[in-house]
Amino acid sequence: MRGELAALMAAFLWAVATVVFGRLGKALSPLVLNLAKGAIALVLLSLTLVLIGQSAAGLDRQAVSILALSGVIGIGLGDTAYFAAINHLGPRRALLLETLAPPLAALLALVFLQETLSGRAWLGMGLTLAGVVWVIAERVPGAAPGRADYRGVLYGVLAALGQATGAVMSRAVLADTEVAPMWSSLLRLGGGFIIIVGILRWQGPVVGQLRPLRSPKLLAGVALAAGFGTYLAIYLQQMALKYAATGVAQALTSTSPLFVLPLAAALGDRVSLRAVVGAVVALAGIGILVNG
């Protein structure tokens, strides 16, 4: 149950951060936003590891390479594609495509890790994802019908595939080993950070692209979102992948839209009956997954 609870906590933190990321995306490109939040989270993780003296047991050359590559795919490329999908499709439709990640992760884990799920686990994952899809597919009152943005859809699918692949690679290292989630978080973020810097340098001078971050208000927003949505959330996600099956962990971390509902209600937004029904269905699925 420790892994399942960690996944739900990660989903909650990502929901809080997504609200901030949505606003930051209007001022920062997906790559710059990903680089900034990754850099801040790397500093926080490094300081934490020094302060708590976390053991590096189990981190041989193969484990380090797999975790770093997992970060390149899941964070460097996957998160950048996700931010691009938000810019093209908006948060709701981007989140809808992100629900492809759990079944993709379960299938990849089945093929590469021989990790099977029980019928009960598949039922729980199906109910959870159905509830999430029902919530985020609801049309926003007063919004114009969205036209198909095929580039945005492609970014969304690539983001889901990147998340699924990165999760399976992390699980391959974390399962049944002494590798600590804090170390795997640092190595994944490091891999993602390196590939993002490489892409930015290929596009042109990096310093010029980081100029918007001179705004103290903007930088404070990035720091806040990075603290909740990257530093804490990625650690909890890695803990979930260590102690829960890949598909289950990925399904539970995809429940962020459900946590947005009470946040929206607290801010005075109307929460529809449809959203409540979707949340109840998803909660039934979560109950099945948590109680195994």
mmCIF file of C-alpha atoms in Angstrom:
data_model
loop_
_atom_site.group_PDB
_atom_site.id
_atom_site.type_symbol
_atom_site.label_atom_id
_atom_site.label_comp_id
_atom_site.label_asym_id
_atom_site.label_seq_id
_atom_site.Cartn_x
_atom_site.Cartn_y
_atom_site.Cartn_z
ATOM 1 C CA MET A 1 0.000 0.000 0.000
ATOM 2 C CA ARG A 2 2.988 2.313 0.497
ATOM 3 C CA GLY A 3 3.545 2.586 -3.256
ATOM 4 C CA GLU A 4 -0.122 3.284 -4.001
ATOM 5 C CA LEU A 5 -0.350 6.036 -1.379
ATOM 6 C CA ALA A 6 2.854 7.626 -2.673
ATOM 7 C CA ALA A 7 1.372 7.651 -6.183
ATOM 8 C CA LEU A 8 -1.776 9.425 -4.965
ATOM 9 C CA MET A 9 0.268 12.027 -3.097
ATOM 10 C CA ALA A 10 2.323 12.617 -6.257
ATOM 11 C CA ALA A 11 -0.899 13.096 -8.239
ATOM 12 C CA PHE A 12 -2.136 15.687 -5.741
ATOM 13 C CA LEU A 13 1.119 17.662 -5.892
ATOM 14 C CA TRP A 14 1.140 17.511 -9.689
ATOM 15 C CA ALA A 15 -2.427 18.876 -9.704
ATOM 16 C CA VAL A 16 -1.326 21.875 -7.629
ATOM 17 C CA ALA A 17 1.715 22.427 -9.850
ATOM 18 C CA THR A 18 -0.268 22.058 -13.090
ATOM 19 C CA VAL A 19 -2.320 25.139 -12.213
ATOM 20 C CA VAL A 20 0.923 27.116 -11.933
ATOM 21 C CA PHE A 21 2.542 25.503 -15.004
ATOM 22 C CA GLY A 22 -0.510 26.420 -17.089
ATOM 23 C CA ARG A 23 0.055 30.108 -16.343
ATOM 24 C CA LEU A 24 3.829 29.939 -16.715
ATOM 25 C CA GLY A 25 3.447 28.382 -20.177
ATOM 26 C CA LYS A 26 2.140 31.720 -21.464
ATOM 27 C CA ALA A 27 5.487 33.374 -20.743
ATOM 28 C CA LEU A 28 7.988 30.514 -21.139
ATOM 29 C CA SER A 29 8.593 28.017 -23.932
ATOM 30 C CA PRO A 30 8.104 24.314 -23.041
ATOM 31 C CA LEU A 31 11.867 23.661 -23.144
ATOM 32 C CA VAL A 32 12.785 26.650 -20.969
ATOM 33 C CA LEU A 33 10.039 25.822 -18.477
ATOM 34 C CA ASN A 34 11.212 22.201 -18.303
ATOM 35 C CA LEU A 35 14.846 23.291 -17.900
ATOM 36 C CA ALA A 36 14.061 25.781 -15.130
ATOM 37 C CA LYS A 37 11.903 23.466 -13.047
ATOM 38 C CA GLY A 38 14.442 20.651 -13.525
ATOM 39 C CA ALA A 39 17.366 22.812 -12.412
ATOM 40 C CA ILE A 40 15.560 23.926 -9.247
ATOM 41 C CA ALA A 41 14.495 20.373 -8.403
ATOM 42 C CA LEU A 42 18.059 19.091 -8.972
ATOM 43 C CA VAL A 43 19.413 21.591 -6.464
ATOM 44 C CA LEU A 44 16.748 20.662 -3.901
ATOM 45 C CA LEU A 45 17.331 16.920 -4.359
ATOM 46 C CA SER A 46 21.116 17.306 -4.103
ATOM 47 C CA LEU A 47 20.805 19.292 -0.877
ATOM 48 C CA THR A 48 18.397 16.713 0.551
ATOM 49 C CA LEU A 49 20.743 13.831 -0.250
ATOM 50 C CA VAL A 50 23.636 15.648 1.436
ATOM 51 C CA LEU A 51 21.582 16.509 4.523
ATOM 52 C CA ILE A 52 20.097 13.040 5.095
ATOM 53 C CA GLY A 53 23.196 11.101 3.990
ATOM 54 C CA GLN A 54 21.179 8.739 1.773
ATOM 55 C CA SER A 55 23.098 5.571 0.871
ATOM 56 C CA ALA A 56 23.918 4.980 -2.819
ATOM 57 C CA ALA A 57 23.631 1.202 -2.424
ATOM 58 C CA GLY A 58 22.736 -0.670 -5.597
ATOM 59 C CA LEU A 59 23.790 2.105 -7.965
ATOM 60 C CA ASP A 60 26.187 0.318 -10.286
ATOM 61 C CA ARG A 61 27.066 1.587 -13.764
ATOM 62 C CA GLN A 62 24.133 -0.206 -15.401
ATOM 63 C CA ALA A 63 21.578 1.160 -12.932
ATOM 64 C CA VAL A 64 22.908 4.717 -13.307
ATOM 65 C CA SER A 65 22.783 4.473 -17.116
ATOM 66 C CA ILE A 66 19.223 3.128 -17.181
ATOM 67 C CA LEU A 67 17.930 5.764 -14.755
ATOM 68 C CA ALA A 68 19.655 8.597 -16.619
ATOM 69 C CA LEU A 69 18.236 7.348 -19.946
ATOM 70 C CA SER A 70 14.844 7.052 -18.266
ATOM 71 C CA GLY A 71 15.107 10.742 -17.400
ATOM 72 C CA VAL A 72 16.104 11.652 -20.951
ATOM 73 C CA ILE A 73 13.000 9.919 -22.321
ATOM 74 C CA GLY A 74 10.440 10.534 -19.582
ATOM 75 C CA ILE A 75 11.436 13.990 -18.318
ATOM 76 C CA GLY A 76 13.603 15.626 -20.975
ATOM 77 C CA LEU A 77 11.486 14.584 -23.958
ATOM 78 C CA GLY A 78 8.215 13.459 -22.338
ATOM 79 C CA ASP A 79 7.618 16.500 -20.115
ATOM 80 C CA THR A 80 8.630 18.891 -22.898
ATOM 81 C CA ALA A 81 6.132 17.220 -25.230
ATOM 82 C CA TYR A 82 3.498 17.468 -22.482
ATOM 83 C CA PHE A 83 4.023 21.216 -22.013
ATOM 84 C CA ALA A 84 3.849 21.626 -25.802
ATOM 85 C CA ALA A 85 0.586 19.649 -25.843
ATOM 86 C CA ILE A 86 -0.851 21.979 -23.177
ATOM 87 C CA ASN A 87 0.074 24.991 -25.321
ATOM 88 C CA HIS A 88 -1.620 23.482 -28.406
ATOM 89 C CA LEU A 89 -4.615 21.702 -26.878
ATOM 90 C CA GLY A 90 -5.188 23.265 -23.476
ATOM 91 C CA PRO A 91 -4.886 21.451 -20.125
ATOM 92 C CA ARG A 92 -8.037 19.316 -20.410
ATOM 93 C CA ARG A 93 -7.309 17.704 -23.783
ATOM 94 C CA ALA A 94 -3.620 17.340 -22.953
ATOM 95 C CA LEU A 95 -4.546 15.508 -19.745
ATOM 96 C CA LEU A 96 -6.950 13.330 -21.730
ATOM 97 C CA LEU A 97 -4.095 12.105 -23.934
ATOM 98 C CA GLU A 98 -1.896 11.649 -20.859
ATOM 99 C CA THR A 99 -4.273 8.895 -19.687
ATOM 100 C CA LEU A 100 -2.738 6.725 -22.413
ATOM 101 C CA ALA A 101 0.373 6.430 -20.223
ATOM 102 C CA PRO A 102 -0.894 3.863 -17.643
ATOM 103 C CA PRO A 103 -2.059 1.188 -20.128
ATOM 104 C CA LEU A 104 1.054 1.779 -22.228
ATOM 105 C CA ALA A 105 3.218 1.380 -19.112
ATOM 106 C CA ALA A 106 1.395 -1.815 -18.127
ATOM 107 C CA LEU A 107 1.872 -3.292 -21.602
ATOM 108 C CA LEU A 108 5.556 -2.315 -21.769
ATOM 109 C CA ALA A 109 6.115 -3.776 -18.287
ATOM 110 C CA LEU A 110 4.412 -6.988 -19.388
ATOM 111 C CA VAL A 111 6.672 -7.288 -22.456
ATOM 112 C CA PHE A 112 10.000 -6.177 -20.991
ATOM 113 C CA LEU A 113 9.691 -6.970 -17.272
ATOM 114 C CA GLN A 114 7.267 -9.922 -17.426
ATOM 115 C CA GLU A 115 5.195 -7.987 -14.896
ATOM 116 C CA THR A 116 1.609 -9.226 -14.926
ATOM 117 C CA LEU A 117 -1.450 -7.636 -13.322
ATOM 118 C CA SER A 118 -4.397 -9.504 -11.825
ATOM 119 C CA GLY A 119 -7.890 -9.145 -13.252
ATOM 120 C CA ARG A 120 -8.788 -7.091 -10.175
ATOM 121 C CA ALA A 121 -5.890 -4.703 -10.842
ATOM 122 C CA TRP A 122 -6.938 -4.271 -14.503
ATOM 123 C CA LEU A 123 -10.509 -3.568 -13.343
ATOM 124 C CA GLY A 124 -9.285 -0.974 -10.846
ATOM 125 C CA MET A 125 -7.050 0.662 -13.444
ATOM 126 C CA GLY A 126 -9.891 0.695 -15.973
ATOM 127 C CA LEU A 127 -12.358 2.310 -13.557
ATOM 128 C CA THR A 128 -9.779 4.871 -12.450
ATOM 129 C CA LEU A 129 -8.922 5.897 -16.001
ATOM 130 C CA ALA A 130 -12.586 5.887 -17.083
ATOM 131 C CA GLY A 131 -13.454 8.265 -14.254
ATOM 132 C CA VAL A 132 -10.544 10.562 -15.075
ATOM 133 C CA VAL A 133 -11.401 10.612 -18.791
ATOM 134 C CA TRP A 134 -15.058 11.347 -17.984
ATOM 135 C CA VAL A 135 -14.010 14.333 -15.874
ATOM 136 C CA ILE A 136 -11.479 15.919 -18.211
ATOM 137 C CA ALA A 137 -13.472 15.267 -21.413
ATOM 138 C CA GLU A 138 -16.304 17.477 -20.135
ATOM 139 C CA ARG A 139 -16.772 20.556 -22.246
ATOM 140 C CA VAL A 140 -16.103 23.784 -20.381
ATOM 141 C CA PRO A 141 -19.247 25.971 -20.305
ATOM 142 C CA GLY A 142 -18.983 28.866 -22.739
ATOM 143 C CA ALA A 143 -15.926 27.446 -24.494
ATOM 144 C CA ALA A 144 -15.926 27.158 -28.273
ATOM 145 C CA PRO A 145 -15.648 23.660 -29.730
ATOM 146 C CA GLY A 146 -11.977 22.913 -30.272
ATOM 147 C CA ARG A 147 -10.698 22.130 -33.756
ATOM 148 C CA ALA A 148 -8.424 19.158 -34.224
ATOM 149 C CA ASP A 149 -4.800 20.184 -33.677
ATOM 150 C CA TYR A 150 -2.864 17.250 -35.011
ATOM 151 C CA ARG A 151 0.469 18.617 -33.861
ATOM 152 C CA GLY A 152 -0.913 18.951 -30.339
ATOM 153 C CA VAL A 153 -2.304 15.396 -30.462
ATOM 154 C CA LEU A 154 1.093 14.126 -31.613
ATOM 155 C CA TYR A 155 2.791 15.935 -28.728
ATOM 156 C CA GLY A 156 0.266 14.433 -26.317
ATOM 157 C CA VAL A 157 0.796 10.875 -27.573
ATOM 158 C CA LEU A 158 4.578 11.303 -27.471
ATOM 159 C CA ALA A 159 4.313 12.649 -23.914
ATOM 160 C CA ALA A 160 2.289 9.594 -22.818
ATOM 161 C CA LEU A 161 4.732 7.215 -24.518
ATOM 162 C CA GLY A 162 7.680 9.014 -22.914
ATOM 163 C CA GLN A 163 6.077 8.826 -19.464
ATOM 164 C CA ALA A 164 5.284 5.124 -19.885
ATOM 165 C CA THR A 165 8.761 4.242 -21.151
ATOM 166 C CA GLY A 166 10.481 6.231 -18.413
ATOM 167 C CA ALA A 167 8.305 4.586 -15.757
ATOM 168 C CA VAL A 168 9.107 1.065 -16.977
ATOM 169 C CA MET A 169 12.836 1.804 -17.072
ATOM 170 C CA SER A 170 12.699 3.193 -13.520
ATOM 171 C CA ARG A 171 10.750 0.170 -12.328
ATOM 172 C CA ALA A 172 13.378 -2.131 -13.889
ATOM 173 C CA VAL A 173 16.028 -0.588 -11.606
ATOM 174 C CA LEU A 174 13.965 0.056 -8.479
ATOM 175 C CA ALA A 175 12.068 -3.223 -8.129
ATOM 176 C CA ASP A 176 13.681 -5.693 -5.726
ATOM 177 C CA THR A 177 16.905 -3.659 -5.352
ATOM 178 C CA GLU A 178 18.443 -1.426 -2.691
ATOM 179 C CA VAL A 179 18.357 1.651 -4.940
ATOM 180 C CA ALA A 180 16.696 4.511 -3.040
ATOM 181 C CA PRO A 181 13.924 6.543 -4.745
ATOM 182 C CA MET A 182 15.754 9.778 -3.851
ATOM 183 C CA TRP A 183 18.793 8.714 -5.873
ATOM 184 C CA SER A 184 16.710 7.497 -8.802
ATOM 185 C CA SER A 185 14.893 10.858 -8.798
ATOM 186 C CA LEU A 186 18.197 12.744 -8.949
ATOM 187 C CA LEU A 187 19.581 10.589 -11.775
ATOM 188 C CA ARG A 188 16.376 10.817 -13.815
ATOM 189 C CA LEU A 189 16.263 14.593 -13.437
ATOM 190 C CA GLY A 190 19.945 14.800 -14.328
ATOM 191 C CA GLY A 191 19.400 12.844 -17.544
ATOM 192 C CA GLY A 192 16.441 15.023 -18.471
ATOM 193 C CA PHE A 193 18.355 18.222 -17.687
ATOM 194 C CA ILE A 194 21.299 17.262 -19.914
ATOM 195 C CA ILE A 195 19.144 16.491 -22.964
ATOM 196 C CA ILE A 196 17.157 19.737 -22.530
ATOM 197 C CA VAL A 197 20.359 21.806 -22.386
ATOM 198 C CA GLY A 198 21.559 20.011 -25.525
ATOM 199 C CA ILE A 199 18.359 20.804 -27.418
ATOM 200 C CA LEU A 200 18.413 24.449 -26.315
ATOM 201 C CA ARG A 201 22.043 24.837 -27.407
ATOM 202 C CA TRP A 202 21.161 23.327 -30.779
ATOM 203 C CA GLN A 203 18.382 25.931 -31.150
ATOM 204 C CA GLY A 204 20.681 28.853 -30.343
ATOM 205 C CA PRO A 205 22.376 30.671 -27.428
ATOM 206 C CA VAL A 206 20.935 29.305 -24.182
ATOM 207 C CA VAL A 207 21.328 32.551 -22.223
ATOM 208 C CA GLY A 208 19.067 34.455 -24.584
ATOM 209 C CA GLN A 209 16.302 31.871 -24.263
ATOM 210 C CA LEU A 210 16.454 32.118 -20.463
ATOM 211 C CA ARG A 211 15.968 35.920 -20.454
ATOM 212 C CA PRO A 212 12.283 35.763 -19.328
ATOM 213 C CA LEU A 213 13.451 34.166 -16.068
ATOM 214 C CA ARG A 214 14.950 37.500 -15.018
ATOM 215 C CA SER A 215 11.483 38.411 -13.793
ATOM 216 C CA PRO A 216 11.431 37.744 -10.010
ATOM 217 C CA LYS A 217 7.687 37.034 -10.100
ATOM 218 C CA LEU A 218 8.064 34.521 -12.935
ATOM 219 C CA LEU A 219 11.053 32.848 -11.295
ATOM 220 C CA ALA A 220 9.145 32.566 -8.010
ATOM 221 C CA GLY A 221 6.298 30.836 -9.844
ATOM 222 C CA VAL A 222 8.691 28.355 -11.442
ATOM 223 C CA ALA A 223 10.318 27.682 -8.056
ATOM 224 C CA LEU A 224 6.940 27.029 -6.436
ATOM 225 C CA ALA A 225 5.801 24.667 -9.190
ATOM 226 C CA ALA A 226 9.185 22.910 -9.271
ATOM 227 C CA GLY A 227 9.118 22.375 -5.523
ATOM 228 C CA PHE A 228 5.706 20.727 -5.535
ATOM 229 C CA GLY A 229 5.428 19.284 -9.044
ATOM 230 C CA THR A 230 9.012 18.107 -9.583
ATOM 231 C CA TYR A 231 11.067 17.840 -6.399
ATOM 232 C CA LEU A 232 8.402 16.227 -4.204
ATOM 233 C CA ALA A 233 6.213 14.672 -6.889
ATOM 234 C CA ILE A 234 9.009 12.868 -8.732
ATOM 235 C CA TYR A 235 10.353 11.452 -5.468
ATOM 236 C CA LEU A 236 6.894 10.133 -4.603
ATOM 237 C CA GLN A 237 6.497 8.762 -8.133
ATOM 238 C CA GLN A 238 9.783 6.873 -7.817
ATOM 239 C CA MET A 239 8.671 5.522 -4.437
ATOM 240 C CA ALA A 240 5.435 4.359 -6.070
ATOM 241 C CA LEU A 241 7.357 2.594 -8.839
ATOM 242 C CA LYS A 242 9.560 0.881 -6.272
ATOM 243 C CA TYR A 243 6.714 -0.555 -4.204
ATOM 244 C CA ALA A 244 3.824 -0.925 -6.698
ATOM 245 C CA ALA A 245 3.386 -2.519 -10.122
ATOM 246 C CA THR A 246 4.140 -0.193 -13.039
ATOM 247 C CA GLY A 247 0.604 -0.006 -14.435
ATOM 248 C CA VAL A 248 -0.930 0.543 -10.999
ATOM 249 C CA ALA A 249 1.555 3.268 -10.041
ATOM 250 C CA GLN A 250 1.127 5.032 -13.377
ATOM 251 C CA ALA A 251 -2.680 4.857 -13.167
ATOM 252 C CA LEU A 252 -2.752 6.371 -9.682
ATOM 253 C CA THR A 253 -0.319 9.153 -10.582
ATOM 254 C CA SER A 254 -2.648 10.022 -13.489
ATOM 255 C CA THR A 255 -5.480 10.999 -11.150
ATOM 256 C CA SER A 256 -4.347 14.629 -10.912
ATOM 257 C CA PRO A 257 -7.528 15.941 -12.614
ATOM 258 C CA LEU A 258 -9.587 14.581 -9.710
ATOM 259 C CA PHE A 259 -7.593 16.636 -7.220
ATOM 260 C CA VAL A 260 -8.141 19.717 -9.370
ATOM 261 C CA LEU A 261 -11.895 19.490 -8.635
ATOM 262 C CA PRO A 262 -11.745 20.458 -4.924
ATOM 263 C CA LEU A 263 -9.125 23.082 -5.769
ATOM 264 C CA ALA A 264 -11.481 24.561 -8.367
ATOM 265 C CA ALA A 265 -14.390 24.481 -5.918
ATOM 266 C CA ALA A 266 -12.283 26.201 -3.255
ATOM 267 C CA LEU A 267 -11.459 28.952 -5.764
ATOM 268 C CA GLY A 268 -15.171 29.500 -6.436
ATOM 269 C CA ASP A 269 -15.518 27.557 -9.719
ATOM 270 C CA ARG A 270 -18.639 25.487 -10.324
ATOM 271 C CA VAL A 271 -18.087 21.712 -10.184
ATOM 272 C CA SER A 272 -20.653 19.899 -12.333
ATOM 273 C CA LEU A 273 -22.580 16.727 -11.526
ATOM 274 C CA ARG A 274 -20.724 15.009 -14.358
ATOM 275 C CA ALA A 275 -17.394 15.798 -12.704
ATOM 276 C CA VAL A 276 -18.644 14.441 -9.382
ATOM 277 C CA VAL A 277 -19.849 11.194 -11.022
ATOM 278 C CA GLY A 278 -16.498 10.781 -12.793
ATOM 279 C CA ALA A 279 -14.676 11.334 -9.517
ATOM 280 C CA VAL A 280 -16.805 8.701 -7.760
ATOM 281 C CA VAL A 281 -16.076 6.129 -10.505
ATOM 282 C CA ALA A 282 -12.365 6.892 -10.333
ATOM 283 C CA LEU A 283 -12.391 6.670 -6.540
ATOM 284 C CA ALA A 284 -13.977 3.209 -6.803
ATOM 285 C CA GLY A 285 -11.108 2.174 -9.066
ATOM 286 C CA ILE A 286 -8.561 3.710 -6.696
ATOM 287 C CA GLY A 287 -10.076 1.743 -3.818
ATOM 288 C CA ILE A 288 -9.632 -1.496 -5.757
ATOM 289 C CA LEU A 289 -6.016 -0.662 -6.627
ATOM 290 C CA VAL A 290 -5.048 0.416 -3.122
ATOM 291 C CA ASN A 291 -6.649 -2.593 -1.449
ATOM 292 C CA GLY A 292 -5.217 -4.888 -4.130
#
